[in-house]
Short mmCIF file of C-alpha atoms and ligand atoms in Angstrom, two decimals:
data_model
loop_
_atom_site.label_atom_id
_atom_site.label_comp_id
_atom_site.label_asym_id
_atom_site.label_seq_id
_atom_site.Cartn_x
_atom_site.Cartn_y
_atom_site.Cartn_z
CA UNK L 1 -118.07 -72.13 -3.95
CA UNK L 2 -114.33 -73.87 -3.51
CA UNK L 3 -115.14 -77.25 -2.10
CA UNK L 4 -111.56 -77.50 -0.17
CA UNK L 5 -111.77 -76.40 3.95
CA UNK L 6 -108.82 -74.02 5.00
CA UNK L 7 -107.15 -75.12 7.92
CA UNK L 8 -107.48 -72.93 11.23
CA UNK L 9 -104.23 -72.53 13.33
CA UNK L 10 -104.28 -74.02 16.65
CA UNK L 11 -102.26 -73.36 19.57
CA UNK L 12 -100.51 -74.08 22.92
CA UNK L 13 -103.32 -74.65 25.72
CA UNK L 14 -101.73 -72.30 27.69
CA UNK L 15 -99.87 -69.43 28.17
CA UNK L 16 -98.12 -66.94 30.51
CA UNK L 17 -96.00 -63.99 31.15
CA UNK L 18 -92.29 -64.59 30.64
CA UNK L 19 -91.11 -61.67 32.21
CA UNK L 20 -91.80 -57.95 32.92
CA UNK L 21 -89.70 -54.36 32.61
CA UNK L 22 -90.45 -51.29 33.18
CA UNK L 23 -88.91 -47.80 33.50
CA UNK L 24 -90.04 -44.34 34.95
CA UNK L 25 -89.08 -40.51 33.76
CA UNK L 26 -86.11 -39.47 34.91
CA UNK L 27 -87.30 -36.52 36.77
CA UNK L 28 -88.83 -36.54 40.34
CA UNK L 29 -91.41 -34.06 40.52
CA UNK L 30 -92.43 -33.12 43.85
CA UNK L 31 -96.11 -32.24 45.54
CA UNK L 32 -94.41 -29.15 45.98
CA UNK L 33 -93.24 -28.44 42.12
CA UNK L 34 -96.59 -28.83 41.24
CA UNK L 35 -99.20 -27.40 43.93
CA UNK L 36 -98.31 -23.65 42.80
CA UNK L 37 -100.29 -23.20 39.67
CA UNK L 38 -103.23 -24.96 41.14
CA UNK L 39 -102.89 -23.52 44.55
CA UNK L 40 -103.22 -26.74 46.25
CA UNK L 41 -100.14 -28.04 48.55
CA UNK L 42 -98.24 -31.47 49.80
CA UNK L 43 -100.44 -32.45 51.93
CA UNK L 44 -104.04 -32.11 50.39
CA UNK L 45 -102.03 -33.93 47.20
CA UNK L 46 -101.34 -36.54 50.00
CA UNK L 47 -104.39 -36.49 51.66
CA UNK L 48 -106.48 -36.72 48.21
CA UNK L 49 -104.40 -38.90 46.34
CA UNK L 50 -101.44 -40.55 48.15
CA UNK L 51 -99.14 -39.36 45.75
CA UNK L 52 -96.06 -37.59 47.09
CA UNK L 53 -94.27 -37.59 43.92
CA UNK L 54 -94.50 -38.51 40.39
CA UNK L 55 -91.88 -39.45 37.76
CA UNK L 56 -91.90 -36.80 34.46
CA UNK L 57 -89.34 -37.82 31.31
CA UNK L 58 -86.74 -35.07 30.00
CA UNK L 59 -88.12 -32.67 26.76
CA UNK L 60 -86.18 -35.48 24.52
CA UNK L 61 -86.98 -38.25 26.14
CA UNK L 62 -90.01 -39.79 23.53
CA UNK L 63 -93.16 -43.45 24.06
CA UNK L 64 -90.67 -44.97 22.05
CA UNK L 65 -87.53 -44.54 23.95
CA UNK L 66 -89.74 -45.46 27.19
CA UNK L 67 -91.27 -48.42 25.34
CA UNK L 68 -87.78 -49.36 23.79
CA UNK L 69 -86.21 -49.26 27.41
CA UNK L 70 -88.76 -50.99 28.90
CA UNK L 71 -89.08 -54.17 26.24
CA UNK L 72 -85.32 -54.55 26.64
CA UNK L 73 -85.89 -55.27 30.62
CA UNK L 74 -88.64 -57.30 30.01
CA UNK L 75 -86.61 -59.20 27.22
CA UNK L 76 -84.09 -59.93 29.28
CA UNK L 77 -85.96 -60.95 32.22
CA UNK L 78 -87.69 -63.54 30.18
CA UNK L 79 -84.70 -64.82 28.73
CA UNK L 80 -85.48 -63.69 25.27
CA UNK L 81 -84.08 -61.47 22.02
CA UNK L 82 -85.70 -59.36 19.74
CA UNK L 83 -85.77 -62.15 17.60
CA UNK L 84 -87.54 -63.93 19.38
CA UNK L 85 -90.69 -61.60 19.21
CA UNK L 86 -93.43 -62.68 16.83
CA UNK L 87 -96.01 -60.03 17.85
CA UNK L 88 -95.52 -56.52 19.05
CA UNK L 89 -98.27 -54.66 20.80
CA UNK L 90 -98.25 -50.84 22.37
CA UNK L 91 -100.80 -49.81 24.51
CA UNK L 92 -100.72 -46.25 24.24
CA UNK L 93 -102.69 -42.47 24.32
CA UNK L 94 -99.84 -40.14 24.35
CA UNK L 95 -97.92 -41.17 21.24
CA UNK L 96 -98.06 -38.31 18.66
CA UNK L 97 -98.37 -39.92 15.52
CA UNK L 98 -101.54 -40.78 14.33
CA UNK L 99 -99.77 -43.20 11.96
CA UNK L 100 -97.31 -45.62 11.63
CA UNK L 101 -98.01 -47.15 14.90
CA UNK L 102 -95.33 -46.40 17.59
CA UNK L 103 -95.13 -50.74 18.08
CA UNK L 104 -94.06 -51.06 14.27
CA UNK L 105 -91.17 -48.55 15.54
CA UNK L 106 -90.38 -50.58 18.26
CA UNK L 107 -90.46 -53.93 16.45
CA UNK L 108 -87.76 -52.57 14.42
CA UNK L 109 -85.56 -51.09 17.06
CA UNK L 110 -85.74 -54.41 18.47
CA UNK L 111 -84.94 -56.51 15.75
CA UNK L 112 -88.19 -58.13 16.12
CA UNK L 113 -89.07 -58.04 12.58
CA UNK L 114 -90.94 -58.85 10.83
CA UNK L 115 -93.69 -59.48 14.32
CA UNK L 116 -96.62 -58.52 13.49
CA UNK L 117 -97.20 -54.59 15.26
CA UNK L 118 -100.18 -52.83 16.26
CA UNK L 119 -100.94 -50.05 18.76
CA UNK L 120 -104.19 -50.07 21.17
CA UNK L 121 -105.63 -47.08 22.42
CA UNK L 122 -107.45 -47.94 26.34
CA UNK L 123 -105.66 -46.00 28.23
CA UNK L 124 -105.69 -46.70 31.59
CA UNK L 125 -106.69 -50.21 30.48
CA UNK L 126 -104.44 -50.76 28.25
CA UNK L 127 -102.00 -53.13 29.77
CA UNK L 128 -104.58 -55.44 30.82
CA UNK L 129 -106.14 -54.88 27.29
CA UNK L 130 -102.66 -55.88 25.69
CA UNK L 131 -102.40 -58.78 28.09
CA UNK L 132 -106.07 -60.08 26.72
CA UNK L 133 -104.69 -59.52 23.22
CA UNK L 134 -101.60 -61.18 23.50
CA UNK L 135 -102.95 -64.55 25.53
CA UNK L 136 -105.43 -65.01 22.92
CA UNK L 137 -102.85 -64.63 20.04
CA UNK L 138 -100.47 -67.32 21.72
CA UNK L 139 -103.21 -69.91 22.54
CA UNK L 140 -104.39 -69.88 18.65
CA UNK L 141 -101.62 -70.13 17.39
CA UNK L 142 -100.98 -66.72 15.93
CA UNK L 143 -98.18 -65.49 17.68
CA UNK L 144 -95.81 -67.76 19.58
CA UNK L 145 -93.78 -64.77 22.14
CA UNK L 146 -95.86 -61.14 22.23
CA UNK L 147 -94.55 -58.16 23.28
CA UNK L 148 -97.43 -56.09 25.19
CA UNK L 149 -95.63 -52.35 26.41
CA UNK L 150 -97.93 -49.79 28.27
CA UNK L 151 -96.08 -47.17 27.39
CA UNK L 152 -97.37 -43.31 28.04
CA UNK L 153 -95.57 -39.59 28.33
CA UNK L 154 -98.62 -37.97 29.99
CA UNK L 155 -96.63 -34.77 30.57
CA UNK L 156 -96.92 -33.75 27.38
CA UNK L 157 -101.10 -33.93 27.75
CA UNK L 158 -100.84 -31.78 31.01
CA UNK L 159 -101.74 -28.21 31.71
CA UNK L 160 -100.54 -27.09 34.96
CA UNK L 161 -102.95 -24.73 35.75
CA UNK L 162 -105.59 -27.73 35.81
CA UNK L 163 -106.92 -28.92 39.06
CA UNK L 164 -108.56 -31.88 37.47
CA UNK L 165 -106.39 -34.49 36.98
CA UNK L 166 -102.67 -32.86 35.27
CA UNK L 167 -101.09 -33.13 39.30
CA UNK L 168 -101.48 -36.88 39.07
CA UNK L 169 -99.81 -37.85 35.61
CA UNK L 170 -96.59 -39.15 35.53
CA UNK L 171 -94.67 -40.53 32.53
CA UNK L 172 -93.19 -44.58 32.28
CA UNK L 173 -93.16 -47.45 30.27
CA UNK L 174 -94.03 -51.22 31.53
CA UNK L 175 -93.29 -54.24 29.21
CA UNK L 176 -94.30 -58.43 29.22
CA UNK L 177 -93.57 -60.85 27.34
CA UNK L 178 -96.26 -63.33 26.85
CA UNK L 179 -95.39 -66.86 25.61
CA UNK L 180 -96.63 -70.57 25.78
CA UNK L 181 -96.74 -72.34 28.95
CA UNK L 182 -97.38 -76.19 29.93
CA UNK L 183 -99.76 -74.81 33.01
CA UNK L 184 -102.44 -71.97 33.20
CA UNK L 185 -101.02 -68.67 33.55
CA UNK L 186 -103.16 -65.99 32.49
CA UNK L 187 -106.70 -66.44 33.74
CA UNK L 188 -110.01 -64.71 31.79
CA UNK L 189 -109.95 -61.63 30.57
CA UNK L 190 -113.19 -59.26 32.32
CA UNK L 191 -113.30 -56.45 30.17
CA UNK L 192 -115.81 -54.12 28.81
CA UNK L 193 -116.45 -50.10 28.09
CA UNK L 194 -118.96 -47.74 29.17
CA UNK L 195 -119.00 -45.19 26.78
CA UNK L 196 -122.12 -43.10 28.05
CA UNK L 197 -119.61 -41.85 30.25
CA UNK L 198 -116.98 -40.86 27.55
CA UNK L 199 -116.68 -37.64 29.26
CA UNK L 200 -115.77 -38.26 32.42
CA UNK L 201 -111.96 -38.37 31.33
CA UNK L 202 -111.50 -36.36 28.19
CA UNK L 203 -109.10 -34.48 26.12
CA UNK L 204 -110.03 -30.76 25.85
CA UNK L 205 -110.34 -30.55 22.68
CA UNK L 206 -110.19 -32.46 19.22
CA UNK L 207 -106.76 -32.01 17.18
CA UNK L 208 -109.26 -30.78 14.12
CA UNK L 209 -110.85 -27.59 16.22
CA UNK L 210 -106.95 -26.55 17.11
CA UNK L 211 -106.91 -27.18 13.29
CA UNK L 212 -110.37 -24.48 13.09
CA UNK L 213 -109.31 -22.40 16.07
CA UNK L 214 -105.28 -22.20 16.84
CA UNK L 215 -106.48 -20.40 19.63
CA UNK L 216 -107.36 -23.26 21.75
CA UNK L 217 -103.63 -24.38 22.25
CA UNK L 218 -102.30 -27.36 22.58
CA UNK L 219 -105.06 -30.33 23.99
CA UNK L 220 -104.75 -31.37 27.45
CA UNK L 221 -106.49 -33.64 29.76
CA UNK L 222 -109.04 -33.08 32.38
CA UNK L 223 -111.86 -35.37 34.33
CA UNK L 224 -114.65 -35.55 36.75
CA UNK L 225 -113.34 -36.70 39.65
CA UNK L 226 -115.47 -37.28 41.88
CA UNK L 227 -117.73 -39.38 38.99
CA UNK L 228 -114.06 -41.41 38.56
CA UNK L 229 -113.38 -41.86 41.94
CA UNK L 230 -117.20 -43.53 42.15
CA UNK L 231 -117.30 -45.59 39.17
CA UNK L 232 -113.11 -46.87 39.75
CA UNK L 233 -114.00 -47.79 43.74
CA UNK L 234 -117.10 -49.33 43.66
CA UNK L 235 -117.61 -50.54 39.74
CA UNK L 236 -114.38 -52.04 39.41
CA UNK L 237 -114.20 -53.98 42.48
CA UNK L 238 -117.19 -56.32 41.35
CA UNK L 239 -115.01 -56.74 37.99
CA UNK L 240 -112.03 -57.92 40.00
CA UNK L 241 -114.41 -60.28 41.82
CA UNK L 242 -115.46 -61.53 38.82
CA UNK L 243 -111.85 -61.77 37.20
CA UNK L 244 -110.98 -63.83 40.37
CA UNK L 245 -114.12 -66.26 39.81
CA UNK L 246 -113.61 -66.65 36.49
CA UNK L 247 -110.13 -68.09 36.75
CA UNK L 248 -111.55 -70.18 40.08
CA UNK L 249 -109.48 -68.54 42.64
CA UNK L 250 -110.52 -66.41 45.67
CA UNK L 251 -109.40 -63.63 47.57
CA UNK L 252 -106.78 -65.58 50.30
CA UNK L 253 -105.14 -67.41 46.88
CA UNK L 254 -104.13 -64.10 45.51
CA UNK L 255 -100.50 -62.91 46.60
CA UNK L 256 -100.56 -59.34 45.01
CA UNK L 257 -103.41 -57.20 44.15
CA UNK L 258 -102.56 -54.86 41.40
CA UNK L 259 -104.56 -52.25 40.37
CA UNK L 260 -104.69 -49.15 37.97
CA UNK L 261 -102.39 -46.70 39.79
CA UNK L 262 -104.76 -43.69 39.58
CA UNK L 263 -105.28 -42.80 43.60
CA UNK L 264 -104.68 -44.37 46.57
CA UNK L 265 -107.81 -43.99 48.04
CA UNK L 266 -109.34 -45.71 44.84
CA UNK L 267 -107.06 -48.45 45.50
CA UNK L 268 -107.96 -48.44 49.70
CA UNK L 269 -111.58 -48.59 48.50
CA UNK L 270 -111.21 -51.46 46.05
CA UNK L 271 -109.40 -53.27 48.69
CA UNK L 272 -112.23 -53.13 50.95
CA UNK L 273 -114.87 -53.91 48.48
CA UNK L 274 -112.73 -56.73 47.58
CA UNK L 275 -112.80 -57.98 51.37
CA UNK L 276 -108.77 -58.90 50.30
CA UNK L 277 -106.83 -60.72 53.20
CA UNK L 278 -103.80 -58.89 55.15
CA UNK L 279 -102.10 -61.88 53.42
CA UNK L 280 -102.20 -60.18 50.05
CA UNK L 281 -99.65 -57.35 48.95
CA UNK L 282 -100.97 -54.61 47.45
CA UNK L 283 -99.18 -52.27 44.74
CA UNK L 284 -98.96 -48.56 46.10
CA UNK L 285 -96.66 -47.01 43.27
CA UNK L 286 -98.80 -44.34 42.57
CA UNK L 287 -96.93 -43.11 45.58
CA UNK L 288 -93.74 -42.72 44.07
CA UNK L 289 -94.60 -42.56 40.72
CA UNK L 290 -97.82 -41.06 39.98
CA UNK L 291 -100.55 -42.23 37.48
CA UNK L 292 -98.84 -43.88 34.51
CA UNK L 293 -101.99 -44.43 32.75
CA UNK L 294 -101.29 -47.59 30.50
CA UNK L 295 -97.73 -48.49 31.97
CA UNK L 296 -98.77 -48.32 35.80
CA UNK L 297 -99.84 -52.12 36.10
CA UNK L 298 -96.34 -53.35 34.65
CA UNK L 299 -94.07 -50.69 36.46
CA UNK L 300 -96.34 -51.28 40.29
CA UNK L 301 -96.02 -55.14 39.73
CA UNK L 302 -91.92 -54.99 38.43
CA UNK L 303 -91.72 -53.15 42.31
CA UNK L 304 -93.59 -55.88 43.87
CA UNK L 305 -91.29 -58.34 42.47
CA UNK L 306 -87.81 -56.58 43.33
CA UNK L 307 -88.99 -55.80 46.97
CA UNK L 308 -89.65 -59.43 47.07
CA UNK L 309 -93.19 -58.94 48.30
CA UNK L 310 -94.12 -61.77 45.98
CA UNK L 311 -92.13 -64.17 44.30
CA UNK L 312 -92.07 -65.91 40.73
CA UNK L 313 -95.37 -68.14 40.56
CA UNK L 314 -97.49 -66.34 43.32
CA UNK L 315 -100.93 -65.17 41.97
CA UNK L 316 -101.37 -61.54 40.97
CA UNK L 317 -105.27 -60.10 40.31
CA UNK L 318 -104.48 -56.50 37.79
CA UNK L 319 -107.19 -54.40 36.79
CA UNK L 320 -107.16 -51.60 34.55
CA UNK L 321 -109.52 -48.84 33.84
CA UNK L 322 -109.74 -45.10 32.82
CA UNK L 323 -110.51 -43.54 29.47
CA UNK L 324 -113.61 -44.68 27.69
CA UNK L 325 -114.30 -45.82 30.01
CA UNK L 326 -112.84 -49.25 29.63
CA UNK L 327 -111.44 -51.82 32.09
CA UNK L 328 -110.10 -55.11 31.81
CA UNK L 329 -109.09 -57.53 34.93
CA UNK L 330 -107.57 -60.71 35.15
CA UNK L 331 -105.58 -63.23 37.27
CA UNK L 332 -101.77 -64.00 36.03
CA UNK L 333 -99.58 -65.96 37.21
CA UNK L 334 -95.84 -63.99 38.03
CA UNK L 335 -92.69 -64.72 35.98
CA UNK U 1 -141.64 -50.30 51.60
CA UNK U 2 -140.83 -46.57 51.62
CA UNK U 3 -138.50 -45.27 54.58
CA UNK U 4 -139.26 -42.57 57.06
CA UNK U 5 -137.04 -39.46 57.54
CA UNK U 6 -135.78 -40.98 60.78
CA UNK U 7 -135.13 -44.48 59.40
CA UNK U 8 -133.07 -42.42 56.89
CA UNK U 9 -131.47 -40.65 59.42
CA UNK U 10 -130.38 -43.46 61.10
CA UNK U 11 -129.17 -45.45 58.22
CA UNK U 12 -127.44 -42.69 57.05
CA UNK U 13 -125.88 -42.09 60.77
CA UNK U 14 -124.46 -45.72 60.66
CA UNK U 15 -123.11 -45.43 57.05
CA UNK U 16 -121.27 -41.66 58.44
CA UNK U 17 -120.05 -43.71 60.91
CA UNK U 18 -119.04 -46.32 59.29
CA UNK U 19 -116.86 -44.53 56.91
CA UNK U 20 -115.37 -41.64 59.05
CA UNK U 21 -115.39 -43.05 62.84
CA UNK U 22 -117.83 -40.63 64.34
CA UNK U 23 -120.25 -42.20 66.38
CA UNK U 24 -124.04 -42.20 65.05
CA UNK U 25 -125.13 -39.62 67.42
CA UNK U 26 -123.36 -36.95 65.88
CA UNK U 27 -124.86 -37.15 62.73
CA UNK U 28 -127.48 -34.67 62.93
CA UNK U 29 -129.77 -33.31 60.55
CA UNK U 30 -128.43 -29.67 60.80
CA UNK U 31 -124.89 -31.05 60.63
CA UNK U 32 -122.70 -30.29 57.53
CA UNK U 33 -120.86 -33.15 55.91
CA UNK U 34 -117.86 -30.92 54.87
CA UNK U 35 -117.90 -27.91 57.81
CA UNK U 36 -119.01 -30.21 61.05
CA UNK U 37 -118.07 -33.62 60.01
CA UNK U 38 -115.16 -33.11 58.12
CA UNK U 39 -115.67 -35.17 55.08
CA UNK U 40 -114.21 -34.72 52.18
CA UNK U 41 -115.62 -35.04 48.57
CA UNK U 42 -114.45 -38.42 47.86
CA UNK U 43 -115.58 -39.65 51.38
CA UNK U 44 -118.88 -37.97 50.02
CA UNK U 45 -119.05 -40.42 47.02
CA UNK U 46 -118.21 -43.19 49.05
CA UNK U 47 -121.10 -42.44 51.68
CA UNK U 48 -123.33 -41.28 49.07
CA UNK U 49 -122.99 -44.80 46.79
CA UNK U 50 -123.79 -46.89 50.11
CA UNK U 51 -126.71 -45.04 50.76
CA UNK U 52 -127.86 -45.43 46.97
CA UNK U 53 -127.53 -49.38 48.12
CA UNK U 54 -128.88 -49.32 51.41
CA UNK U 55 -132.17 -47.04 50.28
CA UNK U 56 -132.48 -48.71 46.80
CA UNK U 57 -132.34 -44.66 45.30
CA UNK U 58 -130.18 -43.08 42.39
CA UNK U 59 -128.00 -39.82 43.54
CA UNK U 60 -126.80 -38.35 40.13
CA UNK U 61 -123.07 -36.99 40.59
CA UNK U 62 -124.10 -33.44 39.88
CA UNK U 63 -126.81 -33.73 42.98
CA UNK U 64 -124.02 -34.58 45.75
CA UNK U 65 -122.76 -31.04 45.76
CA UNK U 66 -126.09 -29.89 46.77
CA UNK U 67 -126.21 -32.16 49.67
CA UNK U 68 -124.99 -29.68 52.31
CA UNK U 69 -126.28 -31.11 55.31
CA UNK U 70 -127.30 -34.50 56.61
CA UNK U 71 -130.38 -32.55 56.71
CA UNK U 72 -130.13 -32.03 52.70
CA UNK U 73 -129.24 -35.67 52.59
CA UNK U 74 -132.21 -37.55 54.34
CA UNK U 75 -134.73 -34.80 52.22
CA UNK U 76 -133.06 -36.20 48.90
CA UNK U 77 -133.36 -39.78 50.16
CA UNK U 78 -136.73 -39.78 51.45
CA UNK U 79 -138.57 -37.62 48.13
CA UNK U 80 -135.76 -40.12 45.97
CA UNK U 81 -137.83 -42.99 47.29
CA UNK U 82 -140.55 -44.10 44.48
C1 COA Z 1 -108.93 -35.25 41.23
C2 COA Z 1 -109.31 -35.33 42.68
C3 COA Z 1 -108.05 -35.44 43.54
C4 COA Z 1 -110.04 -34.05 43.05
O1 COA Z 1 -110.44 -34.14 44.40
P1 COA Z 1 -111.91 -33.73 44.83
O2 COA Z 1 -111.98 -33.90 46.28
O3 COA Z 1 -112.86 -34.51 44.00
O4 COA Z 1 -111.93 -32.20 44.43
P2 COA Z 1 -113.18 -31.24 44.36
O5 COA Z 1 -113.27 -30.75 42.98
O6 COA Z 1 -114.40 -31.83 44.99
O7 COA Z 1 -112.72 -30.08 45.28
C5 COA Z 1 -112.80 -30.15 46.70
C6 COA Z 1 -112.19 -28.92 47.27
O8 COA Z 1 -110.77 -28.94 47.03
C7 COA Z 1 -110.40 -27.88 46.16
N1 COA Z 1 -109.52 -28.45 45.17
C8 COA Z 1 -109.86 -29.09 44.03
N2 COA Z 1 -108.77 -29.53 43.40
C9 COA Z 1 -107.73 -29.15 44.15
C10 COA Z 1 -106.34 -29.31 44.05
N3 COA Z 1 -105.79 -29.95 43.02
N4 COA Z 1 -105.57 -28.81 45.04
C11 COA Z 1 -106.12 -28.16 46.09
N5 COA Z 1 -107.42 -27.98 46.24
C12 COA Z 1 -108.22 -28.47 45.28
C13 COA Z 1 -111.65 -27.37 45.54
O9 COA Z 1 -111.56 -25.99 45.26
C14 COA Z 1 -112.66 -27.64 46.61
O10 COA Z 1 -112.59 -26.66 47.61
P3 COA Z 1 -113.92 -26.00 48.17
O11 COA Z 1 -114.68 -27.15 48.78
O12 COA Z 1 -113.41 -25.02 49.15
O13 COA Z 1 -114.60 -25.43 46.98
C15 COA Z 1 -110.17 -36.55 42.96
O14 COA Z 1 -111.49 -36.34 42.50
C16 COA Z 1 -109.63 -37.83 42.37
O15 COA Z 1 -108.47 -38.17 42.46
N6 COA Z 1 -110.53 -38.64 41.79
C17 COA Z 1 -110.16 -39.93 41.27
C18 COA Z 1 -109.99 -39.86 39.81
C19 COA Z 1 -108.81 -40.60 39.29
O16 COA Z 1 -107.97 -41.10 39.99
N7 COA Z 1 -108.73 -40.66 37.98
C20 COA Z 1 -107.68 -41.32 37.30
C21 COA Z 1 -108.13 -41.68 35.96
S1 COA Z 1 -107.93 -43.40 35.63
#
């Protein structure tokens, strides 16, 4: 046994989100572009959901080019260069390589390296699960300025002829840049998994039984959801409560509420459960943009901001949740 | 304390109500949630997980589409009861 102690690093006390980016697909897909091969139409989409349209990338457009587009925006918002970036994290379930992670990519076509680059696989949760990440690497010390992009291209997990959950998805990318900060910014982390419910949002099939069975095509998405819509409206709401108790705030000192973008009714639910004040703004850009999985909690809060509905330094309680099923929540503070 | 099939009834009636703006009295037991009272599936969840709270019973997911009626509804409730 060595008889000398190692030194363990230390950090900043606090820190907080710099700034935030996001972008969507290019495309504007309609209720109507989508309600044929499910024989459903506008307004049960509307009625259901609250989506009227989604946003869907072009064939060539790829996570990385919405994650590099997005981390640019963010980057500049907060003032920063590539250079600047010490740790690079993608949240991510639609990237197709199994390996090298899409954020070492990134890092690169950033010139952020050598930051340290890692992907993380929550899905719906995976901003807020980035967000955890990079706080805790800034206050010990680890990382100084994290990237975190949710970045996802969920049209290329669709099948059109799905009822289930393929109308909803839309493709984006949302970035932040987390960094040190002389006052709290990003409150407790409430996160967990329930994975006796690992089917209630699934993939079709493994990539090794297309590898058995070409037959089965290409893997696609489908869920429950009904067993979602429970679990997201009244399971989540007591983790948002607890996210806002945690970091000693309450409902009227919260400016923005943003959720998962996954249905409006979800959202309508939550907001009830919640018993949130008129005073607070709440993110509804699942209506323009669909279900974004990983990127919808940057890309609903970036629209918050520009439509001035809250300002730099207001309170903002995000939750994520999907896939898993995980969730995360916590209370930030807005660049 | 167990619950009778009218104390379900009326429970139920005020959590109906609650949720879709129909007053209690037309929440009858022969009355279907989707046909009559125009609820939809997800308005089905949401009345179904209040009545879980207010009755202290479990509704599995895969029993809600059996639920037809209010009828259906205050039977489940009621044998749900321990
Ligand atoms: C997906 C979702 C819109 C489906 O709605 P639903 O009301 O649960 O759908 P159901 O399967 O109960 O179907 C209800 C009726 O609508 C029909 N229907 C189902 N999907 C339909 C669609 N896409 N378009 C038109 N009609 C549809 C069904 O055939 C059924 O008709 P019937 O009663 O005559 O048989 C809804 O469950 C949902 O959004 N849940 C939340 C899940 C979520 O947001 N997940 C995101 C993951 S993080």
């Amino acid at each position: 046994m060595s008889g000398a102690t190692i030194r363990q690093a230390t950090g900043p006390a606090y820190s907080r989100i710099l700034g935030i980016g996001g972008v969507r697909g290019e495309n504007v897909v309609t209720n109507d572009d989508v309600a044929g091969p499910i024989d459903s139409s506008d307004e049960w989409i509307r009625q259901r959901t609250g989506i009227v349209t989604r946003r869907r990338a072009g064939a060539q457009t790829t996570v990385l080019d919405l994650s590099e587009a997005a981390a640019r925006k963010a980057l500049d918002a907060a003032g920063l260069s590539g250079d600047d970036i010490d740790a690079v994290i993608v949240s991510t379930v639609t990237y197709f390589h199994q390996t090298p992670a899409a954020a070492a990519v990134l890092a690169d076509r950033l010139g952020a390296t050598p930051a340290a680059a890692f992907d993380v696989s929550a899905a719906c949760a995976g901003y807020t699960y980035g967000i955890a990440q990079a706080d805790a690497l800034v206050r010990s010390g680890t990382a100084r300025h994290v990237l975190v992009v949710g970045a996802e291209k969920m049209s290329d997990f669709i099948d059109p002829t799905d009822r289930s959950i393929s109308f909803l998805l839309g493709d984006g990318a949302g970035a932040a840049i987390v960094g040190p900060s002389d006052t709290p910014g990003i409150g407790p982390t409430v996160w967990g998994s329930d994975g006796g419910k690992a089917q209630a949002i699934r993939q079709t099939h493994a990539w090794s039984d297309l590898r058995e069975d070409p037959e089965l095509g290409w893997p696609t998405l489908r869920q429950d959801g009904q067993t979602v819509f429970k679990w997201a409206s009244f399971q989540m709401a007591p983790i948002a409560a607890k996210a806002m108790a945690e970091a000693g705030v309450s409902p009227g000192d919260i400016g923005a509420f943003v959720p998962h973008q996954a249905n409006m009714r979800i959202i309508d639910q939550m907001i009830k459960q919640l018993a949130l004040p008129d005073s607070v703004a709440v993110a509804r850009d699942i209506a323009e943009t669909g279900n974004t999985s990983a990127a919808s909690i940057p890309l609903a809060t970036e629209r918050l901001l520009a439509e001035g509905q809250v300002g730099s330094g207001d309170l903002a309680l995000q939750i994520g949740f999907g896939a898993g099923l995980v969730y995360a929540a916590q209370v930030i503070v807005l660049p | 304390m167990a619950y009778t099939d009218q104390e379900v009834l009326a429970g139920l009636a005020e959590i109906v109500s609650e949720e879709t703006g129909l007053p209690t009295d037309a929440v009858l037991l022969e009355k279907s949630f989707t046909d009559d009272l125009d609820i939809d599936s997800l308005s089905m969840m949401t009345i179904v997980t209040h009545a879980e709270d207010k009755f202290g019973v479990r509704i599995p997911d895969e029993d809600v589409k059996n639920l037809t009626t209010v009828g259906d509804a205050v039977t489940y409730i009621t044998g749900a009861q321990a």
